Structure formats: C-alpha cells, structure tokens
Amino acid sequence: MGIHTYFQSLNDLERIIRCPGKFKFEEHSVSAHSWKVVQYAKTLADIEESNGVTIDWKKLYEITSSHDYGEIFIGDIKTPVKHSSLELRGMLQQVEEGMIALFIEENIPEEFKPIFFRQLREGKDETVEGRILEVADKLDQIYEAFAELRKGNTEKEFVVMYRSAIIKIKGIRLHCVDYFLERILPDMVSEGSNSPIDIASITNEALAT
Amino acid sequence: MGIHTYFQSLNDLERIIRCPGKFKFEEHSVSAHSWKVVQYAKTLADIEESNGVTIDWKKLYEITSSHDYGEIFIGDIKTPVKHSSLELRGMLQQVEEGMIALFIEENIPEEFKPIFFRQLREGKDETVEGRILEVADKLDQIYEAFAELRKGNTEKEFVVMYRSAIIKIKGIRLHCVDYFLERILPDMVSEGSNSPIDIASITNEALAT
Amino acid sequence: MGIHTYFQSLNDLERIIRCPGKFKFEEHSVSAHSWKVVQYAKTLADIEESNGVTIDWKKLYEITSSHDYGEIFIGDIKTPVKHSSLELRGMLQQVEEGMIALFIEENIPEEFKPIFFRQLREGKDETVEGRILEVADKLDQIYEAFAELRKGNTEKEFVVMYRSAIIKIKGIRLHCVDYFLERILPDMVSEGSNSPIDIASITNEALAT
Amino acid sequence: MGIHTYFQSLNDLERIIRCPGKFKFEEHSVSAHSWKVVQYAKTLADIEESNGVTIDWKKLYEITSSHDYGEIFIGDIKTPVKHSSLELRGMLQQVEEGMIALFIEENIPEEFKPIFFRQLREGKDETVEGRILEVADKLDQIYEAFAELRKGNTEKEFVVMYRSAIIKIKGIRLHCVDYFLERILPDMVSEGSNSPIDIASITNEALAT
Amino acid sequence: MGIHTYFQSLNDLERIIRCPGKFKFEEHSVSAHSWKVVQYAKTLADIEESNGVTIDWKKLYEITSSHDYGEIFIGDIKTPVKHSSLELRGMLQQVEEGMIALFIEENIPEEFKPIFFRQLREGKDETVEGRILEVADKLDQIYEAFAELRKGNTEKEFVVMYRSAIIKIKGIRLHCVDYFLERILPDMVSEGSNSPIDIASITNEALAT
Amino acid sequence: MGIHTYFQSLNDLERIIRCPGKFKFEEHSVSAHSWKVVQYAKTLADIEESNGVTIDWKKLYEITSSHDYGEIFIGDIKTPVKHSSLELRGMLQQVEEGMIALFIEENIPEEFKPIFFRQLREGKDETVEGRILEVADKLDQIYEAFAELRKGNTEKEFVVMYRSAIIKIKGIRLHCVDYFLERILPDMVSEGSNSPIDIASITNEALAT
C-alpha cells in the first residue's frame, strides 16, 4: 500500500512483450515502448510549438508516460480482439478503468488520489496533447513493424500494423503529422529500399487509401 | 489456406508466455503448458479407467490437445479480466469462438470443417472427459505456481494461482481428484517443506475452504 | 517418488532445446515439439479415418504424447550420432529404455507400472498408429527446417533436415502421406517462394529421390 | 539523416543492459530504466507541487526522458570507472557530449538543432527539476537493487548500489525526499523483511551515515 | 573447406548449453566453460611449476583449449548416459573421434592435418598436463554446481555434480589438487555458508568418501 | 580473498555481451570471444612455427587467455569512445590497470602476485606472441561482423567492424597474416556471396586501402 506499491508495479511492464505470438526479429517490452512514445511525443510537440501551437507540457507528460499503465492489469490484448466490436471494446475499457480505480483506491494515499485519477485516465482525447499521444503511439507501431519488414519478416501481421498505423496517422490534423509524412516517412522508406519486402509500395498504397 | 495454415499456426503458441508481467524464475509457453495438460489428462484418465470408468479417448485427445488453441487469436488475457464479469467473459468467449470459426471457414477444406468445429470447441463440459480436462488444466497451474513458491518467489499472484486451483480441483467429482488429493498433493507439499514460503499452510487452508 | 515425480519431471523437457549448436532464427523446446506432434497426429488420424481406416485413439494418444519423454534421461543426442552405426543406435536405445524402466521401478506406484511400461515404450512400430507417429514427428522436422530456410538461414543442417524428412515420409504407406504430398507440401513450397533459398528445387529433388 | 535517424536510434537503448557482468535475477534495459525515471519524476514533482513548489514541466519532461540518451554512444560504463578520478569523469562526459553534438550536427535539421542541444544536455543541475531527476535516477537504482536483495542475491554490488543511492538521495533538499524517506522507504523495508539478506540493517546504516 | 570452416565452427559451441533439462539460475555455454577451463588450467600449472614440476605449455594449451571441441559433432550427452556402460562410453568416444577425423580429412589442408589430429585427440591422459586438464574440467563442474547450490537450487543433480567432482579431483595426485583442497575449497565453503543448502556437510561427506 | 575469488570472477565475463546496443542476429559473450581468440591464436602460432618462427607457448597462453579479463572491472566500453582521443584511451587503460592491480593486491596470495601481474598485463606488444594476439582478436571481430553481414544485417556498425579489422590485420607482419589473406579470407568471401550485402566489395575496398 502506498506510493511504494505503485512505483514497484511499474517494473511489471518490462515483462509484458508487445505483439505476443508472432515471430519477431526484435522483441519489445511495454516499458520500452512507453519510453519511446514519451520521446516521440516530445519532438512532435516541439514541431507543434514551432508552428505556433501552445502545448500543455504537464498534461502531455502525464498522458504519454502513463498511456499503457493499464496493461499491468489486463495484459496486451490483441488488437483484433479489442476491435472486434464496439461493445466489447467499451467493456474492456470499463474493466481496465475499474481495475485502475480499484488500484488507486486501495494503494494511493488520500491526498494523491485526484492526481492519480487524472493521470491514469485514457489520454487520447481531442485536445492537441491527446492527438499527439495518438500519433506517437502509432509511430512506434510503425517503427516496430518497419524494423521487421526491413529484415524480411514475412508475417502478414507486420504489414497490417505498418499500414494501419500510417492510415490512422494521416487522418489526424496536426502540423507534426505533415512533418512526419513529408520529412520522416520518406527517409524511412528510402532506408528500407533494399528490403526483400516492397515497403515503398505498401507505404504508397496506405497513403493513397 | 488449407491444413498447412493450421499446422503452421501451431508454432505461434510457443511464443505466447503464460502469466505475463509477473516476475517468474521459470517461464512457460502455451505450447509447453498444452503438452503437459495432455500428459496429465492421460494419467488422470488411466486412474478413472482403473476405477471402472469408461473413457472416450478420442474425445479426450481432441479436447486436451486443442484446449488453448484459441489463444493464438486472443492472447493470454489475464484471469481477473476474464472473470471480472459474467457478461465480459461471455463476450470474450464469443469473440474467441467467432475468430476460430472464421479461421476454419477461411482455411480448412470443406471435408474437414465439421471435424475442426468439433475439435476446437470449448472442451470443459460436464462429461467425464471435460472434467478431466478441467482438472489437468488446473493441475498445471498448481505445478507452475508450486515451482515459483518453492524457489521463494514472493509475488502474491502465485499464492493466488496455487490456492484457487486447489479449491477448484477439490470441487470436481472424479476418482482422479481423490487420488491427487491423497497421493500426489502430499508428496508435493513434503517436497516444498524447505521453501521460505509456508506451502503446507497455504495448502491446508485451501483444502479447508 | 510417486506420480508427483513423474508429473514434475515433464517440466524438464521445456528446457531441452532441439537441434543444439546450429544457428536458428527460432528455438524450439522438446515440450513444444511434442505438443505439435500430438496435434499433427490428430489431424493425420482424422485423414485416415475419413478414408475408412480404424484408429486406436487411446494408443495414438499414448505414443504421440510420450514419444520424446526419454530425452529427459539422455538429452537430445545429435541425429548423426544416433545413426552412425546400427550397433550404437541399438545401444543408446537400450540405455534409454533402461533408464525409463529404472524410473518407473523407482517412482511409479505398483498398480500403474504396467500402464507406464506400455506408454513409455518406443511407439514407432508398424501399426497404423506407429506409422502416423513417424509421419507426425518428421512433419515437425519439416516445419522447423522450413521456417529457417524461408528466413534465409544458410546452415546446411536445415536443408538436410528438410530433405531427409520428406524422403522418410514419402516412403510410408498411409492415406495421410498422400494428402500431405498433394495438399499440404505444395502450399508450403508456394509460401516459401520468396525465400533467398530455392525451397522448390530442394523439395522436388527430395521427392524425386 | 533527419529526425528519422534520431527516432530510430532510440531503439538501441532497449538492447543496452544495466549493470552488465554481475548475476541478476532480473535484467533491465536502459529504455525501461528511462521510462521508470520519467514516471518516478512525475510523482516526485507532484509531491513538490503539493508543497507549493513551482515545477517547469517542459524542462522536467525534457531532462528526464533524455537523461541516458548518451549511452547510445558510450555504452553503460561501470560506475567505479566513471568515478575513479574527477579527471576521467570529466573527460568521459566531454566525449559523450562531443558525440551527442556531432550526432545533432550531422542528423538534426537546422531548425531543431537548438532544441536538441538543450534537450540532450546533462540535466542534473541545481534547479528543482535537476534535483528531481537526480532523485528519480537514484530511486530506480534502489528499486533494481532492492529486487535483487529481496530474492537473496548475494552479489555485494547490489548492497553497494542500494546503500549508495540512499546516501545520495538523503543529501538532496526536496520535499519529495522527505516523503520518500518517511513514507516510501519504510514500506519497502517492511516488504523485504522476509529476505535472507538483512535489508533493514543495511537501510538503517545508510540512513545514519 | 579449409581453416575457415574450422574457425567458423567454433561459434557453434556458444549455442550448446551445459546440463540441459534441469532448472538452473545461470546457464553456461560450452564456449564459456572451455575458456574457464583454459584459465583454471593456467593457474593450476603455475602451482605445479612453483613446486618444481616441468610443464609442457604447448601441450597444455592444445589439450585444454580443444577439450570439448567434439561436442560440436555429438552434443552435450548427459553424463549418466556416457557412463551407463564402459562399452557404450567406448563406442560414443569412437563415434566422436570418427567424426573429428572425418572433419579433419575433409576440411583441414594437408600440411596441418597432423597438427589437428594431435590437438583434437582426447587430452585426459596420465601426463601432468592430462591430469591438470582433468582437474580443471572438474573444477568448472564444481563452480557451476556451487553457484546453483548457493542460490538455493534444490535440483538433486547439482549436489551430485558438486560431490562427484570433488571425489574425482581428490583422487588425482598433483600439487595443485592439494592447493585446491587446502586453500580454495575452504574459501568456497565459507562463502556458501548462508545458503539454504548445507554445502559444508556435502563437502565434508565428499572429502571423507 | 584468494584464488577462489579470482576463479569465481571469471564467471562474470559470460554475462558481458559484446557490441551492446546494436541489433544483432547472434549475441556473443566476452567469455566465448576469449575462448575463440585462444583457439585462433593456437592455429596462427602453428602457422608461424611451420614457417620456422619460434613461439613462446607459455607467454602466448597467458596473454591470449587473459586478454579481456579487465572488462570485468570496466565493462565493454564502445570502441569509438576508447579511440576518441589518445589521452582518454591512456587514461582508461590506466584505470583498468589500476583496478587489476588493486584486485591482485587484495585477493591474490603473496607467492602468486608476480605471476598474476605478468599474466594480466596488456599483451599486445611487439613480440611475435603480442602480434598473434592482435591478429586473433581482430579475427574474431571479423567473424562476428561477417556472421551478421551474411544474414543481411544492415547496421552500419558491422561493416565498420569488418572493414577496420581487415585493415588492421593486413598491416601486421606475420606469416599467418599472409595465410589469412590468401587462404582464409577468400573462403569467407566466397561463402558470403549470396548475402544481400556485397561482402566482396567491402573486402576488396578494405584490402586496397
């Protein structure tokens, strides 16, 4: 009980491996993913600021660093399961939120409860910070899938991951999305040009969708 | 498409690790777990037969070997999630069955579809074979948790796993359950007597529940 | 001593890695292999039944699930060693059988000894179940080798494994062998067509041998 | 070249293992450590704020998330080496800064160079954010060492790590340090009371130093 | 073919894990074991020299560094198998030597063949160098088993390994054996005094055998 | 204290992984590397002897087997760091030597101190044995990098490692260097001819430098 329980629980996320089941050349823990999301989001927010957008850095810090904390309680449920129906998705989110709430009630001292309730809420809302988090989360999906495709991993799952993340990102209205599409993605595609998998075609098809 | 797709998919279960997140001295794949369940069930059924019970070996073979195949599609969702509400549990089972059905429809040749639908159904029914599967599945939970407790793993999760599996098993009416409680469990407890964790007390408390 | 010792020993096979020494993109435990053999054998037997052959499911269950149990005692001795001379092969098999017999004598309760002696015997005899086990065991060798070849593993060992398993299988008279050669193998070869290694040629050469 | 190179480089920190050489029950990547430092710092800053201290969240975000980025270039050099002489420490820091500067010059687009120079600087200065980072970094050292001591790891290195981090933290003037010493550390010590190693004594000795 | 094939083959020994099957807190490759044997043998030979014994360093170098090279061909066959009968042991050694001879014939250039035949022979003969190799090899068995016992590993196999290696060593007449028994083993036992396993008793019993 | 401490410390090198950070298909411990260097050096010295050169085998044994022992104290510092300035390199070497000297002073019995000071010194001097060690060390760098390039690893680091080791080796005047360039390297390049990376061009460019 107490903040100690919370601090110690963070360790569990280093033992949850993303995308379980499929063959991967590189495995990634939820902790490492979370850290990369924090890093991407920082640069994406810098791009917004350089375009005159105001960033609430405290909020961005809170929602990016904690965005997958709930996986301690529910695990890394496969995306197709989560998305199989709106009803199931809602119910899973409700269970996750219920477990987080129970954890806060049982472990967090009274004076910090409001802070934890705010921090461990779902962060992907319509604010600029919420949208940056969404882009950063998908960006790591792109980097993880790209690293597999580039090494010739033929599991279809990684094409799906790469493609669906591009489609999701390009639909979000942010300056940093433009920057990603114009300045980052072309470098990535060019680097992957000697892969046995035709990354350029997959990318172009996704962009044209 | 075809039986090849099915055979190849089996490989994925070697990459799904049971009980993700918690610290473990030994990790177990769903494949290895499945094999141990097949082995336990065989001996449990031998015990039933030696008590005059008739076993449908074909059915037992089918339901034990395939009992976690659905995890290829939904992953190893944490038990508390599955059991958080009857409604969610039902919905997750429905999604799993839907994904298995879709897999069969898309990949299995027409003449084998009925066989696969039968084999990949939920096997834990009220028949003697279904109850043996339930015992065998919980037995592996006991062995996995026992191996951690015996080495001094202080994660509470393993006490919960060990204890709840004993409680579940002792409520099932089978000759092999009596045999387990009288002849196997005492050997296990005796072997764990030099553990830093008091396995005997946990066991006795669970048996008295 | 008792069934507990036997159940606990099963765990050891998860720590014996197949094909030690050679570079592999994917490692496989003997447990996971054993489970896949159980699964293949089930479908192979279904194919036999659909062709009117009678299957003794209890026997098939026993011999497939336990077929590599002896590796707990002798380890995964390299195939070329086993096959270097008929005399050595016989002697190793004798040692393995002696160790299994000693294990049964020392650990298994009197009333189950006959059952364990029957179950842990060498199962690859001339019955239909024995031949199905032989096919299922080689099939996993094919799948393990194929997964390496497809990813561009240039170790010669995997070509040898793949090729020799095909040659072995095609010499076994079973309906399921015909099915494998006509309906499963072509799907596999087609899937491996974009591998840097010419899997189609290796396959055709093996089939023509 | 470009932000892509920077984003991709983040991945390397998941492959650098902390405290190489010594036996550990749990291994930690620099990525996972970095994420935990981000999380601890957030709560530590919340404690400061609740005591009326103003936090520059953007700065805290920048310095905590990037604080070990330089290990991509120099690796995880053992602490005794770094601290063997002030001169060597200074020289190593200079090399690290030089490599970071070169990386920025060669890869980061002109308009973001000032931002990256600011973010990738050494963050442990005398500001409140710099001191929070120092505490958060040492806190993870405590949690990593504690997890080993609690499991009975007898390598002296972990006693040294645990003890020196406590001594370092208690010398830093922050409200969150008081909170840690009064509300978090006692919970930790109490949880470790059944360890074969006398964590309470080590803790008390360190606190009295 | 050529020395390249030989050099490259050395890599395979890093993928063969010693003592497969049993639970271990630490795994050791045959490469790492081989290097430690080289290191121990060097110091053991220094002890002999300091007692006036003449060492053939070239021979010692050759036999220690190559003593497990044959495992590339036959794997790490479990000790009880090797020792189950003198006949089997002889036959396995013959197969190993045959495979090494074939490897040399097929790969090593004519002018180096005599050198390789000499280097890759069984080195544990009655010369002082052969006996030092025997001690060094058993010493690593002691260190590997000790590291497990000290951490509380309750697998009986490690008691057997530790005990049988002490008994073997104490029967070899060398100055370095006296040194080991009088100056090294007591330090080891003293270090293991806080283990849950009574290492002192096991040691004393073995010494008294 | 005593030789026991030294023998036990050898184990730590099995846990230090070479080339940390970069993606690798195969990981190598410093122990395994050290053993391969011992093996290469033996054959390189055989080549020298067959050309009439006298080898001090005791010295060669001592310097090759211990050449990376110092990494226990300082870790595997990245090459660019070590080579960033002559001054830093000198200072790091001084720290390493100081730590080794301290270890000897504190742990090694008086009568063996001179032997250990001689053995654990930097061995890469201008004698024939020192030059053989240099070649053997770089040879393993070549083999490690080659294994990655051959599998299509596109990390630039491995091209740099492969290329710089060839350039270093060809500048050393030894008969075994001629043998390597004329008889071993061509076999290697030929074996790598079906790699997605043009190993022949990289090799030729390095040889022409």
PDB file of C-alpha atoms in Angstrom, chain A residues 1-8 10-11 13-15 26-44 46-47 49-50 57-58 60-66 69 109 111-112 115-116 118-120 139 143 146-147 150-151 179-180 183-184 187-188 191, chain D residues 1-8 10-11 13-15 26-44 46-47 49-50 57-58 60-66 69 109 111-112 115-116 118-120 139 143 146-147 150-151 179-180 183-184 187-188 191:
ATOM      1  CA  MET A   1       0.000   0.000   0.000  1.00  0.00           C
ATOM      2  CA  GLY A   2       1.191   3.493  -0.693  1.00  0.00           C
ATOM      3  CA  ILE A   3       3.254   5.045  -3.463  1.00  0.00           C
ATOM      4  CA  HIS A   4       5.769   2.209  -2.995  1.00  0.00           C
ATOM      5  CA  THR A   5       3.264  -0.277  -4.432  1.00  0.00           C
ATOM      6  CA  TYR A   6       2.737   1.976  -7.414  1.00  0.00           C
ATOM      7  CA  PHE A   7       6.459   2.529  -8.043  1.00  0.00           C
ATOM      8  CA  GLN A   8       7.176  -1.178  -7.755  1.00  0.00           C
ATOM      9  CA  LEU A  10       5.997  -0.161 -12.922  1.00  0.00           C
ATOM     10  CA  ASN A  11       8.521  -2.961 -13.173  1.00  0.00           C
ATOM     11  CA  LEU A  13       5.593  -3.599 -17.724  1.00  0.00           C
ATOM     12  CA  GLU A  14       9.153  -4.594 -18.588  1.00  0.00           C
ATOM     13  CA  ARG A  15       7.937  -8.194 -18.645  1.00  0.00           C
ATOM     14  CA  GLU A  26      13.254  -7.961 -32.190  1.00  0.00           C
ATOM     15  CA  GLU A  27      11.061  -8.133 -29.091  1.00  0.00           C
ATOM     16  CA  HIS A  28       9.833  -5.006 -27.337  1.00  0.00           C
ATOM     17  CA  SER A  29       8.582  -4.594 -23.801  1.00  0.00           C
ATOM     18  CA  VAL A  30       5.694  -2.295 -22.951  1.00  0.00           C
ATOM     19  CA  SER A  31       8.156  -0.233 -20.836  1.00  0.00           C
ATOM     20  CA  ALA A  32      10.482   0.367 -23.762  1.00  0.00           C
ATOM     21  CA  HIS A  33       7.533   1.201 -25.998  1.00  0.00           C
ATOM     22  CA  SER A  34       6.223   3.646 -23.386  1.00  0.00           C
ATOM     23  CA  TRP A  35       9.568   5.400 -23.217  1.00  0.00           C
ATOM     24  CA  LYS A  36       9.768   5.738 -26.980  1.00  0.00           C
ATOM     25  CA  VAL A  37       6.245   7.194 -27.059  1.00  0.00           C
ATOM     26  CA  VAL A  38       7.355   9.777 -24.480  1.00  0.00           C
ATOM     27  CA  GLN A  39      10.314  10.663 -26.678  1.00  0.00           C
ATOM     28  CA  TYR A  40       8.405  10.867 -29.953  1.00  0.00           C
ATOM     29  CA  ALA A  41       5.677  12.971 -28.299  1.00  0.00           C
ATOM     30  CA  LYS A  42       8.272  15.448 -27.069  1.00  0.00           C
ATOM     31  CA  THR A  43       9.590  16.071 -30.573  1.00  0.00           C
ATOM     32  CA  LEU A  44       6.114  16.087 -32.098  1.00  0.00           C
ATOM     33  CA  ASP A  46       8.246  20.712 -30.404  1.00  0.00           C
ATOM     34  CA  ILE A  47       7.098  20.700 -34.026  1.00  0.00           C
ATOM     35  CA  GLU A  49       5.224  24.728 -30.857  1.00  0.00           C
ATOM     36  CA  SER A  50       7.456  25.778 -33.752  1.00  0.00           C
ATOM     37  CA  TRP A  57       3.517  20.150 -21.218  1.00  0.00           C
ATOM     38  CA  LYS A  58       2.326  18.881 -17.859  1.00  0.00           C
ATOM     39  CA  LEU A  60       1.412  15.798 -22.294  1.00  0.00           C
ATOM     40  CA  TYR A  61       3.916  14.421 -19.764  1.00  0.00           C
ATOM     41  CA  GLU A  62       1.136  12.775 -17.759  1.00  0.00           C
ATOM     42  CA  ILE A  63      -0.770  11.166 -20.603  1.00  0.00           C
ATOM     43  CA  THR A  64       2.188   9.929 -22.628  1.00  0.00           C
ATOM     44  CA  SER A  65       4.152   8.408 -19.775  1.00  0.00           C
ATOM     45  CA  SER A  66       1.164   6.561 -18.321  1.00  0.00           C
ATOM     46  CA  TYR A  69      -0.071   1.571 -17.465  1.00  0.00           C
ATOM     47  CA  PRO A 109      -2.755   7.909  -0.234  1.00  0.00           C
ATOM     48  CA  GLU A 111      -4.003  13.380  -0.905  1.00  0.00           C
ATOM     49  CA  PHE A 112      -2.726  11.956  -4.228  1.00  0.00           C
ATOM     50  CA  ILE A 115      -3.787  13.324  -9.222  1.00  0.00           C
ATOM     51  CA  PHE A 116      -3.643   9.617  -9.997  1.00  0.00           C
ATOM     52  CA  ARG A 118      -6.342  12.310 -13.666  1.00  0.00           C
ATOM     53  CA  GLN A 119      -3.023  10.812 -14.768  1.00  0.00           C
ATOM     54  CA  LEU A 120      -4.192   7.251 -15.319  1.00  0.00           C
ATOM     55  CA  LEU A 139       4.538   5.996 -34.703  1.00  0.00           C
ATOM     56  CA  TYR A 143       8.876   1.738 -36.216  1.00  0.00           C
ATOM     57  CA  PHE A 146       9.257  -1.304 -40.180  1.00  0.00           C
ATOM     58  CA  ALA A 147      12.184  -2.941 -38.341  1.00  0.00           C
ATOM     59  CA  ARG A 150      13.184  -4.310 -43.371  1.00  0.00           C
ATOM     60  CA  LYS A 151      14.754  -7.558 -42.128  1.00  0.00           C
ATOM     61  CA  TYR A 179       6.122  16.891 -40.925  1.00  0.00           C
ATOM     62  CA  PHE A 180       6.085  13.128 -40.453  1.00  0.00           C
ATOM     63  CA  ARG A 183      10.137  14.634 -43.847  1.00  0.00           C
ATOM     64  CA  ILE A 184      10.325  11.435 -41.799  1.00  0.00           C
ATOM     65  CA  ASP A 187      13.651   8.779 -45.114  1.00  0.00           C
ATOM     66  CA  MET A 188      12.278   5.590 -43.638  1.00  0.00           C
ATOM     67  CA  GLU A 191      16.257   3.274 -45.885  1.00  0.00           C
TER      68      GLU A 191
ATOM     69  CA  MET D   1      19.777  11.807 -41.636  1.00  0.00           C
ATOM     70  CA  GLY D   2      16.937  13.801 -40.182  1.00  0.00           C
ATOM     71  CA  ILE D   3      14.554  13.193 -37.316  1.00  0.00           C
ATOM     72  CA  HIS D   4      14.094   9.647 -38.626  1.00  0.00           C
ATOM     73  CA  THR D   5      17.674   8.794 -37.638  1.00  0.00           C
ATOM     74  CA  TYR D   6      17.030  10.138 -34.154  1.00  0.00           C
ATOM     75  CA  PHE D   7      13.730   8.307 -33.712  1.00  0.00           C
ATOM     76  CA  GLN D   8      15.251   5.063 -34.924  1.00  0.00           C
ATOM     77  CA  LEU D  10      16.020   5.281 -29.577  1.00  0.00           C
ATOM     78  CA  ASN D  11      15.578   1.576 -30.212  1.00  0.00           C
ATOM     79  CA  LEU D  13      18.680   1.657 -25.701  1.00  0.00           C
ATOM     80  CA  GLU D  14      16.418  -1.364 -25.373  1.00  0.00           C
ATOM     81  CA  ARG D  15      19.475  -3.514 -26.095  1.00  0.00           C
ATOM     82  CA  GLU D  26      16.056  -9.597 -13.334  1.00  0.00           C
ATOM     83  CA  GLU D  27      17.719  -7.733 -16.202  1.00  0.00           C
ATOM     84  CA  HIS D  28      16.777  -4.151 -17.049  1.00  0.00           C
ATOM     85  CA  SER D  29      17.279  -2.278 -20.297  1.00  0.00           C
ATOM     86  CA  VAL D  30      18.259   1.387 -20.349  1.00  0.00           C
ATOM     87  CA  SER D  31      14.924   2.094 -22.089  1.00  0.00           C
ATOM     88  CA  ALA D  32      12.898   0.549 -19.287  1.00  0.00           C
ATOM     89  CA  HIS D  33      15.009   2.363 -16.699  1.00  0.00           C
ATOM     90  CA  SER D  34      14.470   5.642 -18.549  1.00  0.00           C
ATOM     91  CA  TRP D  35      10.724   5.143 -18.560  1.00  0.00           C
ATOM     92  CA  LYS D  36      10.647   4.393 -14.850  1.00  0.00           C
ATOM     93  CA  VAL D  37      12.690   7.535 -14.159  1.00  0.00           C
ATOM     94  CA  VAL D  38      10.119   9.543 -16.137  1.00  0.00           C
ATOM     95  CA  GLN D  39       7.347   8.019 -14.020  1.00  0.00           C
ATOM     96  CA  TYR D  40       9.041   8.490 -10.652  1.00  0.00           C
ATOM     97  CA  ALA D  41       9.937  12.097 -11.544  1.00  0.00           C
ATOM     98  CA  LYS D  42       6.318  12.844 -12.359  1.00  0.00           C
ATOM     99  CA  THR D  43       5.140  11.752  -8.921  1.00  0.00           C
ATOM    100  CA  LEU D  44       8.089  13.390  -7.175  1.00  0.00           C
ATOM    101  CA  ASP D  46       3.560  16.198  -7.893  1.00  0.00           C
ATOM    102  CA  ILE D  47       4.783  15.999  -4.295  1.00  0.00           C
ATOM    103  CA  GLU D  49       3.783  20.981  -6.254  1.00  0.00           C
ATOM    104  CA  SER D  50       1.563  19.854  -3.385  1.00  0.00           C
ATOM    105  CA  TRP D  57       7.063  20.659 -16.548  1.00  0.00           C
ATOM    106  CA  LYS D  58       8.501  21.142 -20.018  1.00  0.00           C
ATOM    107  CA  LEU D  60      11.350  18.200 -16.375  1.00  0.00           C
ATOM    108  CA  TYR D  61       9.902  16.296 -19.347  1.00  0.00           C
ATOM    109  CA  GLU D  62      12.948  17.064 -21.473  1.00  0.00           C
ATOM    110  CA  ILE D  63      15.643  16.204 -18.966  1.00  0.00           C
ATOM    111  CA  THR D  64      14.109  13.055 -17.522  1.00  0.00           C
ATOM    112  CA  SER D  65      13.130  11.432 -20.789  1.00  0.00           C
ATOM    113  CA  SER D  66      16.550  12.035 -22.392  1.00  0.00           C
ATOM    114  CA  TYR D  69      20.333   9.017 -24.302  1.00  0.00           C
ATOM    115  CA  PRO D 109      17.572  19.640 -39.310  1.00  0.00           C
ATOM    116  CA  GLU D 111      15.527  24.478 -37.247  1.00  0.00           C
ATOM    117  CA  PHE D 112      15.551  21.850 -34.466  1.00  0.00           C
ATOM    118  CA  ILE D 115      16.028  22.339 -29.227  1.00  0.00           C
ATOM    119  CA  PHE D 116      18.070  19.158 -29.369  1.00  0.00           C
ATOM    120  CA  ARG D 118      19.034  21.935 -24.981  1.00  0.00           C
ATOM    121  CA  GLN D 119      17.253  18.601 -24.515  1.00  0.00           C
ATOM    122  CA  LEU D 120      20.278  16.344 -24.733  1.00  0.00           C
ATOM    123  CA  LEU D 139      15.341   5.762  -6.912  1.00  0.00           C
ATOM    124  CA  TYR D 143      14.363  -0.430  -6.793  1.00  0.00           C
ATOM    125  CA  PHE D 146      16.097  -3.982  -3.700  1.00  0.00           C
ATOM    126  CA  ALA D 147      14.507  -6.509  -6.093  1.00  0.00           C
ATOM    127  CA  ARG D 150      14.850  -9.362  -1.621  1.00  0.00           C
ATOM    128  CA  LYS D 151      15.339 -12.510  -3.713  1.00  0.00           C
ATOM    129  CA  TYR D 179       8.297  11.923   1.567  1.00  0.00           C
ATOM    130  CA  PHE D 180      10.436   9.104   0.218  1.00  0.00           C
ATOM    131  CA  ARG D 183       6.517   7.161   3.538  1.00  0.00           C
ATOM    132  CA  ILE D 184       8.040   5.034   0.784  1.00  0.00           C
ATOM    133  CA  ASP D 187       7.087   0.236   3.105  1.00  0.00           C
ATOM    134  CA  MET D 188       9.937  -1.131   1.017  1.00  0.00           C
ATOM    135  CA  GLU D 191       8.191  -5.761   2.339  1.00  0.00           C
TER     136      GLU D 191
END
